[in-house]
Each structure stands twice: as C-alpha cells, then as structure tokens.
C-alpha cells in the first residue's frame, strides 16, 4: 500500500471503530468506558464527537496530500524535466567570465563615523 493512501486507510479504520464505540456506548455506556466508575452516555457522545473530528481531519489530509502529489506529477510531465536543476560536471562546466570591478571614486565613498556628533561636525564643515 502506498504511503499516501495510509492516512485515508487509517481514517476509515478509525471511523469504523468510532461508530462501534458510539453504538456500544449508547446502548451500554459501561462497556466502552469500563475504566470509569459511573460512565454516562453524554461522555460517550463527547468522545465520539472528538474522534469523528479526528477521522475527518485524517481523511481530508490524506486527500490533500494525494492531490498535491498528482499536481506535482502533472507539472513534472508538462515540463519534461526534473524539479531539481541538474548541476553540470566539472569537466562540462565553462569558466565564468567576470567583469572587472568599477573603480570607486573618492566622492562615492561613504564616510564612517564613531558617533552622531562626529557626523554632524563633518556635515557642518562640508558646508
């Protein structure tokens, strides 16, 4: 069985268990809640409600994962290449041509100051 189908499979199993738990608990609450001193039908309904929410969440997540995997496979077929970019081997790789760096003019340099007061004094001197 595929790992993507496991959530749906287990959600059906838990759903069947939940229905059996609910029916048995509504008939005789002492059977499923054997560990309680005085079990009530209300407690069976509360537990069953929580279990139903878990079942529906598991089923929805299983379907979402399967749909996402199918969309990924369709995109893979449409593109015709793998999702990961292939890295060329070192023998196939061409050396990259780099441009020489532009010489920075002195007026383009950004001055660095130790404090704000030094920056203000330098600005006042400049003007």
JSON list of C-alpha atoms in Angstrom, two decimals:
[
{"chain": "A", "resi": 1, "resn": "UNK", "atom": "CA", "xyz": [0.00, 0.00, 0.00]},
{"chain": "A", "resi": 2, "resn": "UNK", "atom": "CA", "xyz": [1.26, 3.47, -0.90]},
{"chain": "A", "resi": 3, "resn": "UNK", "atom": "CA", "xyz": [2.24, 5.74, 1.97]},
{"chain": "A", "resi": 4, "resn": "UNK", "atom": "CA", "xyz": [-0.05, 8.48, 0.63]},
{"chain": "A", "resi": 5, "resn": "UNK", "atom": "CA", "xyz": [-3.06, 6.18, 0.96]},
{"chain": "A", "resi": 6, "resn": "UNK", "atom": "CA", "xyz": [-2.25, 5.27, 4.55]},
{"chain": "A", "resi": 7, "resn": "UNK", "atom": "CA", "xyz": [-3.99, 8.30, 6.10]},
{"chain": "A", "resi": 8, "resn": "UNK", "atom": "CA", "xyz": [-7.18, 7.53, 4.22]},
{"chain": "A", "resi": 9, "resn": "UNK", "atom": "CA", "xyz": [-6.93, 3.83, 5.12]},
{"chain": "A", "resi": 10, "resn": "UNK", "atom": "CA", "xyz": [-6.44, 4.56, 8.82]},
{"chain": "A", "resi": 11, "resn": "UNK", "atom": "CA", "xyz": [-9.18, 7.19, 8.80]},
{"chain": "A", "resi": 12, "resn": "UNK", "atom": "CA", "xyz": [-11.66, 4.56, 7.58]},
{"chain": "A", "resi": 13, "resn": "UNK", "atom": "CA", "xyz": [-10.48, 2.13, 10.25]},
{"chain": "A", "resi": 14, "resn": "UNK", "atom": "CA", "xyz": [-10.79, 4.76, 12.97]},
{"chain": "A", "resi": 15, "resn": "UNK", "atom": "CA", "xyz": [-14.19, 5.76, 11.59]},
{"chain": "A", "resi": 16, "resn": "UNK", "atom": "CA", "xyz": [-15.48, 2.20, 11.92]},
{"chain": "A", "resi": 17, "resn": "UNK", "atom": "CA", "xyz": [-14.06, 1.99, 15.44]},
{"chain": "A", "resi": 18, "resn": "UNK", "atom": "CA", "xyz": [-15.75, 5.32, 16.30]},
{"chain": "A", "resi": 19, "resn": "UNK", "atom": "CA", "xyz": [-19.13, 4.09, 15.09]},
{"chain": "A", "resi": 20, "resn": "UNK", "atom": "CA", "xyz": [-18.79, 0.86, 17.08]},
{"chain": "A", "resi": 21, "resn": "UNK", "atom": "CA", "xyz": [-17.73, 2.88, 20.14]},
{"chain": "A", "resi": 22, "resn": "UNK", "atom": "CA", "xyz": [-20.72, 5.23, 19.76]},
{"chain": "A", "resi": 23, "resn": "UNK", "atom": "CA", "xyz": [-23.29, 2.48, 19.24]},
{"chain": "A", "resi": 24, "resn": "UNK", "atom": "CA", "xyz": [-21.96, 0.34, 22.10]},
{"chain": "A", "resi": 25, "resn": "UNK", "atom": "CA", "xyz": [-21.69, 3.38, 24.36]},
{"chain": "A", "resi": 26, "resn": "UNK", "atom": "CA", "xyz": [-25.25, 4.49, 23.67]},
{"chain": "A", "resi": 27, "resn": "UNK", "atom": "CA", "xyz": [-26.58, 1.02, 24.37]},
{"chain": "A", "resi": 28, "resn": "UNK", "atom": "CA", "xyz": [-24.49, 0.27, 27.46]},
{"chain": "A", "resi": 29, "resn": "UNK", "atom": "CA", "xyz": [-22.03, 3.04, 28.50]},
{"chain": "A", "resi": 30, "resn": "UNK", "atom": "CA", "xyz": [-20.23, 0.70, 30.90]},
{"chain": "A", "resi": 31, "resn": "UNK", "atom": "CA", "xyz": [-18.79, -1.40, 28.02]},
{"chain": "A", "resi": 32, "resn": "UNK", "atom": "CA", "xyz": [-16.61, 1.15, 26.21]},
{"chain": "A", "resi": 33, "resn": "UNK", "atom": "CA", "xyz": [-15.95, 3.24, 29.34]},
{"chain": "A", "resi": 34, "resn": "UNK", "atom": "CA", "xyz": [-15.07, 0.30, 31.60]},
{"chain": "A", "resi": 35, "resn": "UNK", "atom": "CA", "xyz": [-12.37, 2.31, 33.38]},
{"chain": "A", "resi": 36, "resn": "UNK", "atom": "CA", "xyz": [-14.82, 4.91, 34.77]},
{"chain": "A", "resi": 37, "resn": "UNK", "atom": "CA", "xyz": [-16.81, 4.46, 37.98]},
{"chain": "A", "resi": 38, "resn": "UNK", "atom": "CA", "xyz": [-20.02, 6.00, 36.61]},
{"chain": "A", "resi": 39, "resn": "UNK", "atom": "CA", "xyz": [-19.90, 6.41, 32.83]},
{"chain": "A", "resi": 40, "resn": "UNK", "atom": "CA", "xyz": [-22.61, 8.41, 31.10]},
{"chain": "A", "resi": 41, "resn": "UNK", "atom": "CA", "xyz": [-23.97, 8.49, 27.58]},
{"chain": "A", "resi": 42, "resn": "UNK", "atom": "CA", "xyz": [-23.01, 12.16, 27.37]},
{"chain": "A", "resi": 43, "resn": "UNK", "atom": "CA", "xyz": [-19.34, 11.24, 27.84]},
{"chain": "A", "resi": 44, "resn": "UNK", "atom": "CA", "xyz": [-19.63, 8.66, 25.04]},
{"chain": "A", "resi": 45, "resn": "UNK", "atom": "CA", "xyz": [-21.11, 11.30, 22.72]},
{"chain": "A", "resi": 46, "resn": "UNK", "atom": "CA", "xyz": [-18.33, 13.79, 23.58]},
{"chain": "A", "resi": 47, "resn": "UNK", "atom": "CA", "xyz": [-15.57, 11.24, 22.95]},
{"chain": "A", "resi": 48, "resn": "UNK", "atom": "CA", "xyz": [-17.24, 10.12, 19.72]},
{"chain": "A", "resi": 49, "resn": "UNK", "atom": "CA", "xyz": [-17.52, 13.72, 18.52]},
{"chain": "A", "resi": 50, "resn": "UNK", "atom": "CA", "xyz": [-13.81, 14.30, 19.06]},
{"chain": "A", "resi": 51, "resn": "UNK", "atom": "CA", "xyz": [-12.98, 11.02, 17.31]},
{"chain": "A", "resi": 52, "resn": "UNK", "atom": "CA", "xyz": [-15.19, 11.96, 14.34]},
{"chain": "A", "resi": 53, "resn": "UNK", "atom": "CA", "xyz": [-13.32, 15.26, 14.02]},
{"chain": "A", "resi": 54, "resn": "UNK", "atom": "CA", "xyz": [-10.02, 13.34, 14.03]},
{"chain": "A", "resi": 55, "resn": "UNK", "atom": "CA", "xyz": [-11.34, 10.96, 11.35]},
{"chain": "A", "resi": 56, "resn": "UNK", "atom": "CA", "xyz": [-12.49, 13.80, 9.09]},
{"chain": "A", "resi": 57, "resn": "UNK", "atom": "CA", "xyz": [-9.19, 15.62, 9.52]},
{"chain": "A", "resi": 58, "resn": "UNK", "atom": "CA", "xyz": [-7.19, 12.50, 8.66]},
{"chain": "A", "resi": 59, "resn": "UNK", "atom": "CA", "xyz": [-9.33, 11.85, 5.59]},
{"chain": "A", "resi": 60, "resn": "UNK", "atom": "CA", "xyz": [-9.01, 15.46, 4.39]},
{"chain": "A", "resi": 61, "resn": "UNK", "atom": "CA", "xyz": [-5.22, 15.50, 4.90]},
{"chain": "A", "resi": 62, "resn": "UNK", "atom": "CA", "xyz": [-4.89, 12.21, 3.02]},
{"chain": "A", "resi": 63, "resn": "UNK", "atom": "CA", "xyz": [-6.86, 13.58, 0.07]},
{"chain": "A", "resi": 64, "resn": "UNK", "atom": "CA", "xyz": [-4.90, 16.85, 0.12]},
{"chain": "A", "resi": 65, "resn": "UNK", "atom": "CA", "xyz": [-1.57, 15.02, 0.03]},
{"chain": "A", "resi": 66, "resn": "UNK", "atom": "CA", "xyz": [-2.71, 12.79, -2.83]},
{"chain": "A", "resi": 67, "resn": "UNK", "atom": "CA", "xyz": [-3.95, 15.81, -4.83]},
{"chain": "A", "resi": 68, "resn": "UNK", "atom": "CA", "xyz": [-0.70, 17.67, -4.22]},
{"chain": "A", "resi": 69, "resn": "UNK", "atom": "CA", "xyz": [1.32, 14.67, -5.39]},
{"chain": "A", "resi": 70, "resn": "UNK", "atom": "CA", "xyz": [-0.82, 14.32, -8.53]},
{"chain": "A", "resi": 71, "resn": "UNK", "atom": "CA", "xyz": [-0.37, 18.03, -9.34]},
{"chain": "A", "resi": 72, "resn": "UNK", "atom": "CA", "xyz": [3.38, 17.71, -8.83]},
{"chain": "A", "resi": 73, "resn": "UNK", "atom": "CA", "xyz": [3.47, 14.74, -11.22]},
{"chain": "A", "resi": 74, "resn": "UNK", "atom": "CA", "xyz": [1.40, 16.62, -13.82]},
{"chain": "A", "resi": 75, "resn": "UNK", "atom": "CA", "xyz": [3.76, 19.59, -13.64]},
{"chain": "A", "resi": 76, "resn": "UNK", "atom": "CA", "xyz": [6.67, 17.19, -13.97]},
{"chain": "A", "resi": 77, "resn": "UNK", "atom": "CA", "xyz": [5.13, 15.68, -17.12]},
{"chain": "A", "resi": 78, "resn": "UNK", "atom": "CA", "xyz": [4.36, 19.11, -18.59]},
{"chain": "A", "resi": 79, "resn": "UNK", "atom": "CA", "xyz": [7.84, 20.47, -18.02]},
{"chain": "A", "resi": 80, "resn": "UNK", "atom": "CA", "xyz": [9.57, 17.24, -19.01]},
{"chain": "A", "resi": 81, "resn": "UNK", "atom": "CA", "xyz": [12.47, 17.82, -16.66]},
{"chain": "A", "resi": 82, "resn": "UNK", "atom": "CA", "xyz": [13.08, 17.18, -13.04]},
{"chain": "A", "resi": 83, "resn": "UNK", "atom": "CA", "xyz": [12.23, 19.75, -10.41]},
{"chain": "A", "resi": 84, "resn": "UNK", "atom": "CA", "xyz": [15.83, 19.94, -9.29]},
{"chain": "A", "resi": 85, "resn": "UNK", "atom": "CA", "xyz": [18.22, 21.74, -11.61]},
{"chain": "A", "resi": 86, "resn": "UNK", "atom": "CA", "xyz": [20.93, 19.50, -12.92]},
{"chain": "A", "resi": 87, "resn": "UNK", "atom": "CA", "xyz": [24.42, 20.55, -11.98]},
{"chain": "A", "resi": 88, "resn": "UNK", "atom": "CA", "xyz": [26.99, 20.19, -14.75]},
{"chain": "A", "resi": 89, "resn": "UNK", "atom": "CA", "xyz": [30.01, 18.05, -14.11]},
{"chain": "A", "resi": 90, "resn": "UNK", "atom": "CA", "xyz": [33.27, 19.92, -13.53]},
{"chain": "A", "resi": 91, "resn": "UNK", "atom": "CA", "xyz": [34.60, 18.87, -16.94]},
{"chain": "A", "resi": 92, "resn": "UNK", "atom": "CA", "xyz": [31.49, 20.23, -18.72]},
{"chain": "A", "resi": 93, "resn": "UNK", "atom": "CA", "xyz": [31.37, 23.49, -16.82]},
{"chain": "A", "resi": 94, "resn": "UNK", "atom": "CA", "xyz": [32.70, 26.51, -18.65]},
{"chain": "A", "resi": 95, "resn": "UNK", "atom": "CA", "xyz": [34.67, 29.06, -16.69]},
{"chain": "A", "resi": 96, "resn": "UNK", "atom": "CA", "xyz": [32.56, 32.08, -15.88]},
{"chain": "A", "resi": 97, "resn": "UNK", "atom": "CA", "xyz": [33.62, 35.38, -17.33]},
{"chain": "A", "resi": 98, "resn": "UNK", "atom": "CA", "xyz": [33.68, 38.10, -14.73]},
{"chain": "A", "resi": 99, "resn": "UNK", "atom": "CA", "xyz": [33.57, 41.80, -15.37]},
{"chain": "A", "resi": 100, "resn": "UNK", "atom": "CA", "xyz": [36.28, 43.93, -13.81]},
{"chain": "A", "resi": 101, "resn": "UNK", "atom": "CA", "xyz": [35.03, 45.87, -10.82]},
{"chain": "A", "resi": 102, "resn": "UNK", "atom": "CA", "xyz": [34.34, 49.54, -11.29]},
{"chain": "A", "resi": 103, "resn": "UNK", "atom": "CA", "xyz": [36.85, 51.82, -9.62]},
{"chain": "A", "resi": 104, "resn": "UNK", "atom": "CA", "xyz": [35.21, 53.72, -6.81]},
{"chain": "A", "resi": 105, "resn": "UNK", "atom": "CA", "xyz": [35.70, 57.46, -6.93]},
{"chain": "A", "resi": 106, "resn": "UNK", "atom": "CA", "xyz": [36.66, 59.14, -3.63]},
{"chain": "A", "resi": 107, "resn": "UNK", "atom": "CA", "xyz": [33.42, 61.16, -3.60]},
{"chain": "A", "resi": 108, "resn": "UNK", "atom": "CA", "xyz": [31.42, 57.90, -3.82]},
{"chain": "A", "resi": 109, "resn": "UNK", "atom": "CA", "xyz": [32.93, 56.52, -0.64]},
{"chain": "A", "resi": 110, "resn": "UNK", "atom": "CA", "xyz": [30.69, 56.59, 2.38]},
{"chain": "A", "resi": 111, "resn": "UNK", "atom": "CA", "xyz": [32.42, 58.05, 5.41]},
{"chain": "A", "resi": 112, "resn": "UNK", "atom": "CA", "xyz": [32.19, 56.15, 8.69]},
{"chain": "A", "resi": 113, "resn": "UNK", "atom": "CA", "xyz": [31.80, 57.98, 11.97]},
{"chain": "A", "resi": 114, "resn": "UNK", "atom": "CA", "xyz": [32.09, 56.82, 15.55]},
{"chain": "A", "resi": 115, "resn": "UNK", "atom": "CA", "xyz": [29.16, 58.87, 16.76]},
{"chain": "A", "resi": 116, "resn": "UNK", "atom": "CA", "xyz": [26.34, 61.08, 15.56]},
{"chain": "A", "resi": 117, "resn": "UNK", "atom": "CA", "xyz": [28.13, 64.18, 16.83]},
{"chain": "A", "resi": 118, "resn": "UNK", "atom": "CA", "xyz": [31.13, 63.41, 14.60]},
{"chain": "A", "resi": 119, "resn": "UNK", "atom": "CA", "xyz": [28.81, 63.06, 11.60]},
{"chain": "A", "resi": 120, "resn": "UNK", "atom": "CA", "xyz": [27.13, 66.38, 12.37]},
{"chain": "A", "resi": 121, "resn": "UNK", "atom": "CA", "xyz": [30.51, 68.14, 12.71]},
{"chain": "A", "resi": 122, "resn": "UNK", "atom": "CA", "xyz": [31.71, 66.69, 9.40]},
{"chain": "A", "resi": 123, "resn": "UNK", "atom": "CA", "xyz": [28.47, 67.79, 7.71]},
{"chain": "A", "resi": 124, "resn": "UNK", "atom": "CA", "xyz": [28.85, 71.33, 9.08]},
{"chain": "A", "resi": 125, "resn": "UNK", "atom": "CA", "xyz": [32.47, 71.53, 7.88]},
{"chain": "A", "resi": 126, "resn": "UNK", "atom": "CA", "xyz": [31.43, 70.39, 4.42]},
{"chain": "A", "resi": 127, "resn": "UNK", "atom": "CA", "xyz": [29.01, 73.26, 4.04]}
]
